[in-house]
């Protein structure tokens, strides 16, 4: 069994990005610039956005944070999005989700200029992804593709079982792996809460992507010998051993599943660290006008 080390891979990719930023600047190009919009004081969102800003600094990007109270109106937020769309210094931006209930997330997402949509949530980027055209791909699926690629995991002709059909992980993952390409060219089955006999389908998977959000759902008897297992779960469970009072648990029963695998991602330290790296990669692509030329 080989562990897929997302932490180490993410650090290596950040170094590559930092090097590329240096080269851009030495050629007289402007510093890539990512902006984030944060509404309210949700602890999780605060932590994520702070980490995104920290890693921007590490790789040499400029970053800006636009904060709003949770009482912000939809109109005010749309005005902010429009200003960011127009701002020529900003290459890409994100509106951190979730937003308060009185704000229509879809409306805000669709107001973002697709050329600056480094989260890859805009329908134009989703549509382009489906057709295999250049597109901003959302953070988690892109992070997983990067791990598969960097660990040289062959997906061609393989049976990939994706557990979970969310808009931001399961469904895009199933599309990316069935597209022509490397990684890609896989035969993909998407399982979800209404799937009959899920265990026997999982057992047929050469590669299993567990993205359903139920801690330790994937058990050893659901996995065939030599399978590649990618764990996308990040549920916070109470823990007396940590200062925060919680720790992360994946969707895979790692202790019992790992010995059967050829490759497996741990939680934490697997897919998670790759997600912010994906956002940085997208921002670099936006600055270089690689997706929309
Ligand atoms: N909330 C949780 N994950 C994400 C993400 O990747 N992007 C945004 N904008 N909000 C999130």
Coordinates of C-alpha atoms and ligand atoms in Angstrom, one line a residue:
X1 CA 0.0 0.0 0.0
X2 CA 1.3 3.5 -0.9
X3 CA 0.0 6.5 0.8
X4 CA -0.9 9.4 -1.5
X5 CA 0.6 12.4 0.4
X6 CA -1.5 15.4 -0.4
X7 CA 0.4 17.6 2.1
X8 CA 3.7 17.0 0.4
X9 CA 2.3 17.2 -3.1
X10 CA 0.5 20.5 -2.3
X11 CA 3.8 22.0 -0.9
X12 CA 5.6 20.9 -4.1
X13 CA 2.9 22.5 -6.4
X14 CA 3.0 25.7 -4.3
X15 CA 6.8 25.9 -4.9
X16 CA 6.3 25.4 -8.7
X17 CA 3.7 28.2 -8.7
X18 CA 6.0 30.5 -6.7
X19 CA 8.7 29.9 -9.2
X20 CA 6.4 30.7 -12.1
X21 CA 5.3 33.9 -10.4
X22 CA 8.9 35.0 -10.1
X23 CA 9.4 34.3 -13.8
X24 CA 6.3 36.3 -14.7
X25 CA 7.4 39.3 -12.7
X26 CA 10.9 39.1 -14.0
X27 CA 9.4 39.4 -17.5
X28 CA 7.6 42.5 -16.4
X29 CA 4.1 40.9 -16.1
X30 CA 1.9 42.0 -13.2
X31 CA 1.6 40.1 -9.9
X32 CA -1.4 37.6 -10.0
X33 CA -4.2 38.9 -7.8
X34 CA -6.9 36.8 -6.1
X35 CA -9.8 38.5 -4.2
X36 CA -12.1 36.8 -1.8
X37 CA -15.6 37.9 -0.6
X38 CA -16.5 36.8 2.9
X39 CA -19.9 37.4 4.4
X40 CA -20.6 37.0 8.2
X41 CA -18.5 35.3 10.8
X42 CA -18.9 31.6 10.2
X43 CA -15.9 29.9 11.8
X44 CA -15.3 27.4 9.0
X45 CA -15.4 30.1 6.3
X46 CA -13.1 32.4 8.2
X47 CA -10.5 29.6 8.5
X48 CA -10.7 28.6 4.8
X49 CA -10.5 32.2 3.6
X50 CA -7.6 33.0 6.0
X51 CA -5.7 29.9 4.6
X52 CA -6.4 31.0 1.0
X53 CA -5.0 34.4 1.7
X54 CA -2.0 33.0 3.5
X55 CA -1.1 30.7 0.6
X56 CA -1.5 33.5 -1.9
X57 CA 1.3 35.3 0.0
X58 CA 3.4 32.2 0.1
X59 CA 3.4 31.8 -3.7
X60 CA 3.8 35.6 -4.4
X61 CA 0.2 36.5 -5.3
X62 CA -1.5 39.7 -4.3
X63 CA -4.7 39.1 -2.4
X64 CA -7.6 41.2 -1.3
X65 CA -10.4 40.4 1.1
X66 CA -13.8 42.1 0.9
X67 CA -15.7 41.5 4.1
X68 CA -19.5 42.1 4.7
X69 CA -21.7 41.8 7.7
X70 CA -24.2 39.0 7.5
X71 CA -27.0 41.6 7.1
X72 CA -25.6 42.6 3.7
X73 CA -28.2 42.8 1.0
X74 CA -28.2 40.9 -2.2
X75 CA -27.9 44.2 -4.1
X76 CA -24.8 45.2 -2.2
X77 CA -23.2 41.8 -2.8
X78 CA -24.1 42.0 -6.5
X79 CA -22.5 45.5 -6.7
X80 CA -19.3 44.1 -5.1
X81 CA -19.3 41.2 -7.6
X82 CA -19.7 43.7 -10.5
X83 CA -16.9 45.9 -9.2
X84 CA -14.6 42.9 -9.0
X85 CA -15.6 41.9 -12.5
X86 CA -14.6 45.3 -13.7
X87 CA -11.4 45.7 -11.7
X88 CA -8.5 45.1 -14.2
X89 CA -6.0 44.4 -11.5
X90 CA -8.0 41.4 -10.1
X91 CA -7.4 38.2 -12.1
X92 CA -9.8 36.0 -10.2
X93 CA -12.1 36.0 -7.2
X94 CA -14.3 33.8 -5.1
X95 CA -17.4 34.4 -3.0
X96 CA -17.0 32.1 0.0
X97 CA -20.0 29.9 0.5
X98 CA -22.3 29.3 2.3
X99 CA -24.0 32.7 2.1
X100 CA -26.8 33.8 4.6
X101 CA -30.3 32.4 3.7
X102 CA -31.6 35.7 2.4
X103 CA -29.0 35.8 -0.4
X104 CA -29.6 33.7 -3.5
X105 CA -26.3 31.9 -4.0
X106 CA -27.1 30.9 -7.5
X107 CA -27.7 34.5 -8.5
X108 CA -24.4 35.6 -7.0
X109 CA -22.5 32.8 -8.6
X110 CA -24.0 33.5 -12.0
X111 CA -23.1 37.2 -11.7
X112 CA -19.4 36.4 -11.5
X113 CA -17.5 36.9 -14.8
X114 CA -16.7 33.3 -15.9
X115 CA -13.2 34.6 -16.9
X116 CA -12.6 35.4 -13.2
X117 CA -14.5 32.4 -11.8
X118 CA -11.5 30.7 -10.2
X119 CA -13.8 28.5 -8.1
X120 CA -15.2 27.0 -11.3
X121 CA -18.8 27.3 -10.0
X122 CA -20.3 29.4 -12.9
X123 CA -22.5 27.4 -15.3
X124 CA -20.3 28.5 -18.2
X125 CA -17.3 26.8 -16.6
X126 CA -19.3 23.7 -15.7
X127 CA -20.7 23.5 -19.3
X128 CA -17.2 23.9 -20.8
X129 CA -15.9 21.2 -18.4
X130 CA -18.6 18.8 -19.6
X131 CA -17.6 19.3 -23.3
X132 CA -13.9 19.0 -22.4
X133 CA -13.2 22.6 -23.4
X134 CA -10.8 24.7 -21.4
X135 CA -12.5 25.6 -18.2
X136 CA -11.9 26.6 -14.6
X137 CA -12.4 23.3 -12.7
X138 CA -13.5 23.5 -9.0
X139 CA -11.0 22.9 -6.3
X140 CA -11.6 19.4 -5.0
X141 CA -12.0 17.6 -8.4
X142 CA -9.0 19.4 -9.8
X143 CA -7.0 18.5 -6.7
X144 CA -7.9 14.9 -7.1
X145 CA -7.0 14.9 -10.8
X146 CA -3.6 16.5 -9.9
X147 CA -3.0 13.7 -7.3
X148 CA -3.9 10.9 -9.8
X149 CA -1.6 12.5 -12.3
X150 CA 1.4 13.1 -10.0
X151 CA 1.2 9.6 -8.6
X152 CA 0.9 8.2 -12.2
X153 CA -2.2 6.4 -11.4
X154 CA -3.6 4.8 -14.6
X155 CA -7.3 5.5 -15.1
X156 CA -7.6 4.4 -18.7
X157 CA -10.1 1.6 -19.1
X158 CA -10.4 1.3 -15.3
X159 CA -13.7 1.1 -13.5
X160 CA -14.1 4.2 -11.2
X161 CA -16.8 4.1 -8.6
X162 CA -17.7 7.6 -7.3
X163 CA -19.8 7.6 -4.2
X164 CA -21.7 10.8 -3.9
X165 CA -23.3 13.0 -6.6
X166 CA -22.8 16.6 -5.3
X167 CA -22.4 19.5 -7.7
X168 CA -18.9 20.3 -6.4
X169 CA -17.3 16.9 -6.0
X170 CA -19.1 13.7 -7.1
X171 CA -20.7 14.8 -10.4
X172 CA -17.7 16.8 -11.7
X173 CA -15.3 13.9 -10.7
X174 CA -17.5 11.5 -12.7
X175 CA -17.4 13.7 -15.8
X176 CA -13.6 14.5 -15.6
X177 CA -12.7 10.8 -15.3
X178 CA -14.9 9.8 -18.2
X179 CA -13.5 12.5 -20.6
X180 CA -10.8 11.7 -23.0
X181 CA -7.4 12.4 -21.4
X182 CA -4.9 11.5 -18.8
X183 CA -6.2 11.1 -16.2
X184 CA -9.5 10.1 -17.9
X185 CA -10.8 7.5 -20.3
X186 CA -12.3 5.6 -17.3
X187 CA -15.6 3.8 -17.1
X188 CA -17.4 5.6 -14.3
X189 CA -20.3 4.5 -12.0
X190 CA -21.9 7.2 -9.8
X191 CA -23.5 5.8 -6.6
X192 CA -25.7 7.8 -4.3
X193 CA -28.2 7.4 -1.4
X194 CA -30.7 5.7 -3.7
X195 CA -28.2 3.2 -5.2
X196 CA -29.3 -0.4 -4.8
X197 CA -26.6 -2.8 -3.6
X198 CA -23.9 -0.1 -3.3
X199 CA -21.4 -2.5 -1.6
X200 CA -21.2 -4.9 -4.5
X201 CA -20.7 -2.0 -7.0
X202 CA -17.9 -0.6 -4.8
X203 CA -16.3 -4.0 -4.8
X204 CA -16.0 -3.9 -8.6
X205 CA -14.2 -0.5 -8.5
X206 CA -10.5 -0.4 -9.6
X207 CA -10.6 3.2 -8.2
X208 CA -13.1 4.3 -5.5
X209 CA -13.8 8.0 -4.8
X210 CA -15.7 8.3 -1.5
X211 CA -17.4 11.7 -1.4
X212 CA -20.6 11.3 0.5
X213 CA -19.8 12.9 3.9
X214 CA -20.5 9.9 6.1
X215 CA -17.5 9.1 8.4
X216 CA -15.9 5.6 7.8
X217 CA -18.7 4.6 5.4
X218 CA -16.4 2.6 3.1
X219 CA -15.5 -0.7 4.8
X220 CA -12.9 -3.3 3.9
X221 CA -15.5 -5.8 2.6
X222 CA -16.6 -3.2 0.0
X223 CA -13.1 -2.8 -1.5
X224 CA -11.3 -5.2 -3.8
X225 CA -7.7 -6.1 -3.4
X226 CA -5.3 -3.6 -5.1
X227 CA -8.0 -0.8 -5.4
X228 CA -7.0 2.9 -5.4
X229 CA -9.1 4.7 -2.7
X230 CA -9.6 8.5 -2.7
X231 CA -11.2 9.8 0.5
X232 CA -12.9 13.2 0.1
X233 CA -14.7 13.1 3.5
X234 CA -13.9 15.8 6.0
X235 CA -16.4 15.4 8.9
X236 CA -15.5 17.1 12.2
X237 CA -16.0 14.6 15.0
X238 CA -15.6 15.4 18.7
X239 CA -12.1 14.6 20.1
X240 CA -10.7 15.0 23.6
X241 CA -7.1 14.7 22.2
X242 CA -7.1 18.0 20.2
X243 CA -7.0 21.6 21.4
X244 CA -9.9 22.5 19.1
X245 CA -12.1 19.7 20.6
X246 CA -12.6 18.0 17.2
X247 CA -10.7 16.1 14.5
X248 CA -11.4 15.3 10.9
X249 CA -12.7 11.9 9.8
X250 CA -12.8 10.7 6.3
X251 CA -15.5 8.6 4.5
X252 CA -13.2 5.6 4.5
X253 CA -12.5 3.2 7.4
X254 CA -8.8 3.8 6.9
X255 CA -7.6 1.4 9.5
X256 CA -9.2 -1.7 7.9
X257 CA -9.3 -0.6 4.2
X258 CA -5.8 0.7 3.8
X259 CA -4.0 -2.7 3.8
X260 CA -6.2 -3.9 0.8
X261 CA -5.3 -0.8 -1.4
X262 CA -2.5 -0.2 -3.9
X263 CA -2.9 3.6 -3.1
X264 CA -5.0 5.4 -0.6
X265 CA -5.3 9.1 0.6
X266 CA -5.3 9.7 4.3
X267 CA -7.6 12.2 6.1
X268 CA -6.2 14.6 7.0
X269 CA -3.3 15.2 4.6
X270 CA -4.8 13.7 1.4
X271 CA -7.2 15.5 -0.8
X272 CA -7.7 18.5 1.6
X273 CA -4.4 20.2 1.2
X274 CA -4.8 20.0 -2.6
X275 CA -8.0 22.1 -2.7
X276 CA -6.4 25.5 -2.0
X277 CA -3.6 24.6 -4.4
X278 CA -6.2 24.1 -7.1
X279 CA -7.5 27.6 -6.4
X280 CA -4.0 29.0 -6.7
X281 CA -3.4 27.1 -10.0
X282 CA -6.7 28.6 -11.3
X283 CA -5.7 32.1 -10.3
X284 CA -2.4 31.6 -12.1
X285 CA -4.2 30.4 -15.2
X286 CA -6.5 33.4 -15.0
X287 CA -3.5 35.8 -14.7
X288 CA -1.9 34.1 -17.8
X289 CA -5.3 34.1 -19.6
X290 CA -4.9 30.4 -20.3
X291 CA -8.5 29.4 -20.2
X292 CA -10.2 32.4 -21.9
X293 CA -7.6 33.8 -24.3
Ligands
LIG1 N1 -17.2 26.8 0.7 C1 -16.6 25.5 0.9 N2 -15.8 25.2 -0.1 C2 -15.8 26.3 -0.9 C3 -15.1 26.6 -2.1 O1 -14.3 25.8 -2.6 N3 -15.3 27.8 -2.6 C4 -16.2 28.7 -2.1 N4 -16.4 29.9 -2.7 N5 -16.9 28.5 -1.0 C5 -16.6 27.3 -0.4

